[in-house]
Amino acid sequence: MKNHKDYNLFFARLYCVVVCFIMPLIGITQAEEITKASFITRIPFTLLDGGTILLKATVANSPDSLNFVLDTGCGGISLDSTTAERLQLDEIKTNKNIVGLGQKKKGSFILHQTLYLKNLAVDSLDFHINDYNFLSLAKGVKVDGIIGYSFLKRFIVKVDYDNQQIEVWKPGEIKYPKGGYALGLYLDNMPMFEANVRDKTAVKTKFFFDTGADVSFMISEKFVKDSSFLKTNKRAIAVPAEGIGGGCDMKFSTVAKLEVGPYTFKRVPSFIFDDKYNVTRYPTLGGIIGNDLLHRFNLIINYPYAEIYLTPNSYFNEPFDYVYTGFKIFTTNGQTFVDNIVKDSPAEKAGLQNGDVLLGVNNNFSNNVDQYKNEISASHASLKMSILRGSQLKTIVVSPQSIL
């Protein structure tokens, strides 16, 4: 699967920035006997646009499998509010804060539940409740919840993007494969690590390691202003973003280099935003490194030893996307549809409408959604969109905005 992200509605989809500090840390102490890690189960996943991991699981009395995002950027574990209502689970309101991109609010929880994965039951979980309707719209699939720190802290989790499967292991001493790098973590319900970012100058600071964020790199305006590392004459595009509780405006630009361990990425697409609720924990952290970059590695998430092991995979050299069009496409029942058109975006100005059936992009009429996304993200000139609206065939020309 190719994961070229069309930065359309994106970062709304910053559902991942859920800061919910409710669970204690775990670790291996000197007094504990060191044992070998042992294999528990292997679980297939679906790799969504941009690198999002979607797992099947059940909770409580759910008759069917539910869709969960595996997200290191979630400080606990959560359920969609409509899913909780459908399952008739009792919510308990608390004074604990849940902080998202657009809002800080008191959290509601469903306590003492069990998550059932393939050959694995994880008990005593407290699910916080959020409305993930915007996330379901963004992904083109119903999202019932997010699996984060409350699950990940109990196991060693191997994420294989190439084969689209995870392995869950009982914690213990583990031998990492050759050819990778062990990234040391600071753990406080969410993983943080040090990285170097370079533009006008170089800065070394901590960032969230966030497999749920549909971005490569996201930083706060305060960090940019105080560090003065970013060139002032860079090209940037104002784009909207939506997340938990609301939205905000961002600037879409690039940074010259981002160094994660020994791995260097150049001209990294970056989002700069006014972090009103300090979800990036500035000045302790500078921002978030998300799944559009992180899915380029197979991962061994080892919270008990406070590290994540990175091994470059088949997506490592995949090009970044540098264009903004303001729409999303998805496939259902053998047809490809246009959806989630952003107000005042190039797509809206060109005349695209939600529900248009996409027949072709430029000279590509393959009806292959991945090929269409590649065509869109690679184009810095006009996009010739052949669409069907009702019974009418139309050709609409969209002029993407580029940050290069």
mmCIF file of C-alpha atoms in Angstrom, residues 39-288:
data_model
loop_
_atom_site.group_PDB
_atom_site.id
_atom_site.type_symbol
_atom_site.label_atom_id
_atom_site.label_comp_id
_atom_site.label_asym_id
_atom_site.label_seq_id
_atom_site.Cartn_x
_atom_site.Cartn_y
_atom_site.Cartn_z
ATOM 1 C CA PHE A 39 5.458 -14.355 22.293
ATOM 2 C CA ILE A 40 1.709 -14.059 22.973
ATOM 3 C CA THR A 41 -0.121 -13.427 19.703
ATOM 4 C CA ARG A 42 0.080 -12.055 16.179
ATOM 5 C CA ILE A 43 -2.668 -9.714 14.934
ATOM 6 C CA PRO A 44 -3.218 -8.432 11.370
ATOM 7 C CA PHE A 45 -4.065 -4.769 10.854
ATOM 8 C CA THR A 46 -5.295 -2.493 8.116
ATOM 9 C CA LEU A 47 -2.938 0.302 7.101
ATOM 10 C CA LEU A 48 -4.960 3.437 6.423
ATOM 11 C CA ASP A 49 -4.008 6.531 4.481
ATOM 12 C CA GLY A 50 -0.858 8.169 5.886
ATOM 13 C CA GLY A 51 0.219 5.232 8.065
ATOM 14 C CA THR A 52 -2.629 4.851 10.574
ATOM 15 C CA ILE A 53 -2.915 1.352 12.088
ATOM 16 C CA LEU A 54 -6.463 -0.035 12.415
ATOM 17 C CA LEU A 55 -6.980 -3.150 14.573
ATOM 18 C CA LYS A 56 -10.029 -5.331 15.138
ATOM 19 C CA ALA A 57 -11.031 -5.926 18.773
ATOM 20 C CA THR A 58 -14.089 -6.290 20.989
ATOM 21 C CA VAL A 59 -15.084 -4.760 24.296
ATOM 22 C CA ALA A 60 -17.585 -5.896 26.911
ATOM 23 C CA ASN A 61 -20.702 -7.244 25.202
ATOM 24 C CA SER A 62 -19.976 -6.034 21.664
ATOM 25 C CA PRO A 63 -21.403 -8.669 19.296
ATOM 26 C CA ASP A 64 -19.098 -7.694 16.433
ATOM 27 C CA SER A 65 -15.505 -6.591 16.060
ATOM 28 C CA LEU A 66 -14.805 -2.915 16.596
ATOM 29 C CA ASN A 67 -12.216 -0.738 14.826
ATOM 30 C CA PHE A 68 -9.426 0.616 17.011
ATOM 31 C CA VAL A 69 -6.510 2.867 16.047
ATOM 32 C CA LEU A 70 -3.176 1.841 17.618
ATOM 33 C CA ASP A 71 -1.860 5.178 18.825
ATOM 34 C CA THR A 72 1.231 5.967 20.884
ATOM 35 C CA GLY A 73 -0.116 9.524 21.095
ATOM 36 C CA CYS A 74 -3.050 8.481 23.290
ATOM 37 C CA GLY A 75 -2.354 8.699 27.013
ATOM 38 C CA GLY A 76 -4.814 5.922 27.881
ATOM 39 C CA ILE A 77 -7.426 3.990 25.912
ATOM 40 C CA SER A 78 -10.736 5.311 24.585
ATOM 41 C CA LEU A 79 -14.102 4.550 23.017
ATOM 42 C CA ASP A 80 -16.229 6.545 20.633
ATOM 43 C CA SER A 81 -19.271 8.014 22.395
ATOM 44 C CA THR A 82 -21.747 6.522 19.910
ATOM 45 C CA THR A 83 -20.118 3.098 20.237
ATOM 46 C CA ALA A 84 -20.340 3.266 24.031
ATOM 47 C CA GLU A 85 -24.004 4.233 23.762
ATOM 48 C CA ARG A 86 -24.751 1.411 21.333
ATOM 49 C CA LEU A 87 -23.116 -1.097 23.681
ATOM 50 C CA GLN A 88 -25.095 0.377 26.585
ATOM 51 C CA LEU A 89 -22.006 0.964 28.697
ATOM 52 C CA ASP A 90 -22.349 3.212 31.727
ATOM 53 C CA GLU A 91 -20.238 6.385 31.689
ATOM 54 C CA ILE A 92 -18.849 7.954 34.843
ATOM 55 C CA LYS A 93 -18.035 11.664 34.750
ATOM 56 C CA THR A 94 -14.774 12.711 36.424
ATOM 57 C CA ASN A 95 -12.681 15.824 37.070
ATOM 58 C CA LYS A 96 -9.782 14.514 34.979
ATOM 59 C CA ASN A 97 -8.986 16.654 31.944
ATOM 60 C CA ILE A 98 -8.823 15.456 28.369
ATOM 61 C CA VAL A 99 -6.922 17.933 26.225
ATOM 62 C CA GLY A 100 -7.220 18.069 22.447
ATOM 63 C CA LEU A 101 -6.375 20.368 19.590
ATOM 64 C CA GLY A 102 -9.378 22.606 20.093
ATOM 65 C CA GLN A 103 -10.611 22.062 23.617
ATOM 66 C CA LYS A 104 -9.943 21.088 27.215
ATOM 67 C CA LYS A 105 -12.801 19.248 28.876
ATOM 68 C CA LYS A 106 -13.635 17.016 31.809
ATOM 69 C CA GLY A 107 -13.495 13.362 30.894
ATOM 70 C CA SER A 108 -16.099 10.637 31.087
ATOM 71 C CA PHE A 109 -14.935 7.069 31.597
ATOM 72 C CA ILE A 110 -16.188 3.511 31.373
ATOM 73 C CA LEU A 111 -14.367 1.637 34.093
ATOM 74 C CA HIS A 112 -12.998 -1.882 34.550
ATOM 75 C CA GLN A 113 -13.493 -3.190 31.031
ATOM 76 C CA THR A 114 -11.720 -5.940 29.092
ATOM 77 C CA LEU A 115 -10.319 -5.525 25.581
ATOM 78 C CA TYR A 116 -10.378 -8.732 23.526
ATOM 79 C CA LEU A 117 -7.862 -9.089 20.719
ATOM 80 C CA LYS A 118 -6.876 -12.251 18.870
ATOM 81 C CA ASN A 119 -5.891 -14.803 21.546
ATOM 82 C CA LEU A 120 -5.483 -12.021 24.100
ATOM 83 C CA ALA A 121 -7.735 -10.493 26.758
ATOM 84 C CA VAL A 122 -6.523 -7.319 28.473
ATOM 85 C CA ASP A 123 -8.535 -6.599 31.606
ATOM 86 C CA SER A 124 -8.985 -3.764 34.115
ATOM 87 C CA LEU A 125 -9.007 -1.012 31.490
ATOM 88 C CA ASP A 126 -10.655 2.391 32.023
ATOM 89 C CA PHE A 127 -11.832 3.748 28.661
ATOM 90 C CA HIS A 128 -12.232 7.508 28.329
ATOM 91 C CA ILE A 129 -15.063 8.592 26.027
ATOM 92 C CA ASN A 130 -14.686 10.885 23.011
ATOM 93 C CA ASP A 131 -16.664 11.750 19.908
ATOM 94 C CA TYR A 132 -14.710 10.275 16.998
ATOM 95 C CA ASN A 133 -17.208 11.085 14.254
ATOM 96 C CA PHE A 134 -14.759 13.527 12.650
ATOM 97 C CA LEU A 135 -12.101 10.818 12.675
ATOM 98 C CA SER A 136 -14.413 8.299 11.033
ATOM 99 C CA LEU A 137 -15.192 10.828 8.306
ATOM 100 C CA ALA A 138 -11.513 11.538 7.805
ATOM 101 C CA LYS A 139 -10.578 7.873 7.504
ATOM 102 C CA GLY A 140 -13.606 6.711 5.520
ATOM 103 C CA VAL A 141 -14.238 3.942 8.072
ATOM 104 C CA LYS A 142 -16.011 3.819 11.411
ATOM 105 C CA VAL A 143 -13.477 4.347 14.221
ATOM 106 C CA ASP A 144 -14.765 2.896 17.492
ATOM 107 C CA GLY A 145 -11.824 3.756 19.691
ATOM 108 C CA ILE A 146 -8.117 4.284 20.224
ATOM 109 C CA ILE A 147 -5.670 1.892 21.872
ATOM 110 C CA GLY A 148 -2.882 3.797 23.592
ATOM 111 C CA TYR A 149 -0.718 3.825 26.687
ATOM 112 C CA SER A 150 -2.995 1.743 28.932
ATOM 113 C CA PHE A 151 -2.441 -1.202 26.573
ATOM 114 C CA LEU A 152 1.075 -0.499 25.353
ATOM 115 C CA LYS A 153 2.586 -0.199 28.835
ATOM 116 C CA ARG A 154 1.775 -3.857 29.584
ATOM 117 C CA PHE A 155 3.510 -5.475 26.629
ATOM 118 C CA ILE A 156 6.238 -5.354 24.038
ATOM 119 C CA VAL A 157 4.487 -4.607 20.734
ATOM 120 C CA LYS A 158 6.169 -5.232 17.381
ATOM 121 C CA VAL A 159 4.691 -3.270 14.469
ATOM 122 C CA ASP A 160 5.459 -4.626 10.995
ATOM 123 C CA TYR A 161 4.195 -2.133 8.417
ATOM 124 C CA ASP A 162 5.519 -4.217 5.526
ATOM 125 C CA ASN A 163 3.366 -7.242 6.401
ATOM 126 C CA GLN A 164 0.626 -5.253 8.160
ATOM 127 C CA GLN A 165 0.671 -7.146 11.425
ATOM 128 C CA ILE A 166 1.584 -6.590 15.045
ATOM 129 C CA GLU A 167 3.016 -9.075 17.498
ATOM 130 C CA VAL A 168 2.307 -8.823 21.222
ATOM 131 C CA TRP A 169 4.970 -10.153 23.597
ATOM 132 C CA LYS A 170 5.132 -10.596 27.347
ATOM 133 C CA PRO A 171 7.748 -8.101 28.645
ATOM 134 C CA GLY A 172 11.265 -9.270 29.283
ATOM 135 C CA GLU A 173 14.738 -9.286 27.783
ATOM 136 C CA ILE A 174 14.474 -9.197 24.000
ATOM 137 C CA LYS A 175 17.023 -9.399 21.197
ATOM 138 C CA TYR A 176 16.516 -6.679 18.601
ATOM 139 C CA PRO A 177 17.168 -7.415 14.915
ATOM 140 C CA LYS A 178 20.257 -6.060 13.201
ATOM 141 C CA GLY A 179 20.162 -2.950 11.066
ATOM 142 C CA GLY A 180 18.098 -0.715 13.331
ATOM 143 C CA TYR A 181 18.400 1.725 16.207
ATOM 144 C CA ALA A 182 17.097 1.745 19.792
ATOM 145 C CA LEU A 183 15.519 5.116 20.496
ATOM 146 C CA GLY A 184 15.555 5.992 24.195
ATOM 147 C CA LEU A 185 12.262 7.290 25.582
ATOM 148 C CA TYR A 186 11.008 9.564 28.305
ATOM 149 C CA LEU A 187 7.680 8.083 29.385
ATOM 150 C CA ASP A 188 4.840 10.022 30.976
ATOM 151 C CA ASN A 189 1.783 8.199 29.609
ATOM 152 C CA MET A 190 3.073 9.114 26.160
ATOM 153 C CA PRO A 191 6.530 8.500 24.629
ATOM 154 C CA MET A 192 8.908 11.429 24.211
ATOM 155 C CA PHE A 193 12.366 11.376 22.654
ATOM 156 C CA GLU A 194 15.119 13.768 21.654
ATOM 157 C CA ALA A 195 15.603 14.760 18.028
ATOM 158 C CA ASN A 196 17.509 17.413 16.097
ATOM 159 C CA VAL A 197 15.710 19.830 13.809
ATOM 160 C CA ARG A 198 17.624 22.106 11.441
ATOM 161 C CA ASP A 199 16.610 25.030 9.301
ATOM 162 C CA LYS A 200 18.181 28.471 9.775
ATOM 163 C CA THR A 201 19.833 27.044 12.892
ATOM 164 C CA ALA A 202 19.877 23.661 14.644
ATOM 165 C CA VAL A 203 17.846 22.854 17.754
ATOM 166 C CA LYS A 204 17.827 19.697 19.860
ATOM 167 C CA THR A 205 14.715 19.100 21.952
ATOM 168 C CA LYS A 206 12.130 16.473 22.843
ATOM 169 C CA PHE A 207 9.131 15.517 20.702
ATOM 170 C CA PHE A 208 6.157 13.206 21.079
ATOM 171 C CA PHE A 209 6.455 9.899 19.205
ATOM 172 C CA ASP A 210 2.911 9.749 17.855
ATOM 173 C CA THR A 211 1.797 6.903 15.568
ATOM 174 C CA GLY A 212 -1.739 8.307 15.542
ATOM 175 C CA ALA A 213 -0.989 11.788 14.191
ATOM 176 C CA ASP A 214 -1.513 12.132 10.440
ATOM 177 C CA VAL A 215 1.453 14.442 10.048
ATOM 178 C CA SER A 216 5.182 14.136 9.579
ATOM 179 C CA PHE A 217 6.067 17.019 11.886
ATOM 180 C CA MET A 218 3.993 19.468 13.904
ATOM 181 C CA ILE A 219 5.387 22.251 16.091
ATOM 182 C CA SER A 220 3.985 25.090 18.167
ATOM 183 C CA GLU A 221 4.313 28.758 17.276
ATOM 184 C CA LYS A 222 5.906 29.398 20.680
ATOM 185 C CA PHE A 223 8.655 26.901 19.948
ATOM 186 C CA VAL A 224 9.320 28.476 16.550
ATOM 187 C CA LYS A 225 9.353 32.000 17.991
ATOM 188 C CA ASP A 226 11.545 31.295 21.013
ATOM 189 C CA SER A 227 14.082 29.080 19.236
ATOM 190 C CA SER A 228 14.294 31.230 16.059
ATOM 191 C CA PHE A 229 15.458 28.115 14.215
ATOM 192 C CA LEU A 230 13.109 28.533 11.234
ATOM 193 C CA LYS A 231 13.949 30.712 8.254
ATOM 194 C CA THR A 232 11.595 33.674 8.034
ATOM 195 C CA ASN A 233 11.264 33.719 4.241
ATOM 196 C CA LYS A 234 9.958 30.158 3.888
ATOM 197 C CA ARG A 235 6.923 29.470 1.764
ATOM 198 C CA ALA A 236 3.877 28.586 3.875
ATOM 199 C CA ILE A 237 0.182 27.947 3.272
ATOM 200 C CA ALA A 238 -2.588 28.680 5.769
ATOM 201 C CA VAL A 239 -4.657 25.518 6.246
ATOM 202 C CA PRO A 240 -7.479 24.557 8.639
ATOM 203 C CA ALA A 241 -7.262 21.689 11.088
ATOM 204 C CA GLU A 242 -9.850 19.937 13.213
ATOM 205 C CA GLY A 243 -9.355 17.820 16.304
ATOM 206 C CA ILE A 244 -10.985 16.825 19.547
ATOM 207 C CA GLY A 245 -13.312 19.618 20.630
ATOM 208 C CA GLY A 246 -12.741 21.935 17.697
ATOM 209 C CA GLY A 247 -10.227 23.254 15.230
ATOM 210 C CA CYS A 248 -7.654 25.892 14.479
ATOM 211 C CA ASP A 249 -5.648 27.354 11.626
ATOM 212 C CA MET A 250 -2.158 26.105 10.849
ATOM 213 C CA LYS A 251 0.698 27.053 8.598
ATOM 214 C CA PHE A 252 1.860 24.311 6.245
ATOM 215 C CA SER A 253 5.557 24.620 5.400
ATOM 216 C CA THR A 254 8.828 22.647 5.550
ATOM 217 C CA VAL A 255 11.891 22.296 7.746
ATOM 218 C CA ALA A 256 15.236 21.642 6.110
ATOM 219 C CA LYS A 257 16.243 18.586 8.179
ATOM 220 C CA LEU A 258 14.856 16.378 10.898
ATOM 221 C CA GLU A 259 17.189 13.863 12.550
ATOM 222 C CA VAL A 260 15.625 10.883 14.353
ATOM 223 C CA GLY A 261 18.443 8.888 15.873
ATOM 224 C CA PRO A 262 20.914 8.249 13.013
ATOM 225 C CA TYR A 263 18.245 8.816 10.342
ATOM 226 C CA THR A 264 18.044 12.161 8.529
ATOM 227 C CA PHE A 265 14.998 13.383 6.622
ATOM 228 C CA LYS A 266 15.230 16.449 4.391
ATOM 229 C CA ARG A 267 12.571 19.027 3.471
ATOM 230 C CA VAL A 268 10.080 17.585 5.927
ATOM 231 C CA PRO A 269 6.458 18.822 5.574
ATOM 232 C CA SER A 270 5.653 20.662 8.800
ATOM 233 C CA PHE A 271 2.646 22.234 10.480
ATOM 234 C CA ILE A 272 2.966 25.229 12.772
ATOM 235 C CA PHE A 273 0.060 26.112 15.047
ATOM 236 C CA ASP A 274 -1.022 28.181 18.011
ATOM 237 C CA ASP A 275 -1.032 25.581 20.768
ATOM 238 C CA LYS A 276 -3.674 27.191 23.005
ATOM 239 C CA TYR A 277 -4.035 24.207 25.315
ATOM 240 C CA ASN A 278 -0.345 23.267 25.228
ATOM 241 C CA VAL A 279 -0.905 19.753 23.946
ATOM 242 C CA THR A 280 2.756 19.764 22.881
ATOM 243 C CA ARG A 281 3.875 20.579 26.473
ATOM 244 C CA TYR A 282 6.082 23.463 25.458
ATOM 245 C CA PRO A 283 8.749 24.329 26.644
ATOM 246 C CA THR A 284 9.453 20.742 27.739
ATOM 247 C CA LEU A 285 8.749 19.580 24.194
ATOM 248 C CA GLY A 286 8.849 21.220 20.795
ATOM 249 C CA GLY A 287 6.033 19.315 19.113
ATOM 250 C CA ILE A 288 4.996 16.020 17.535
#
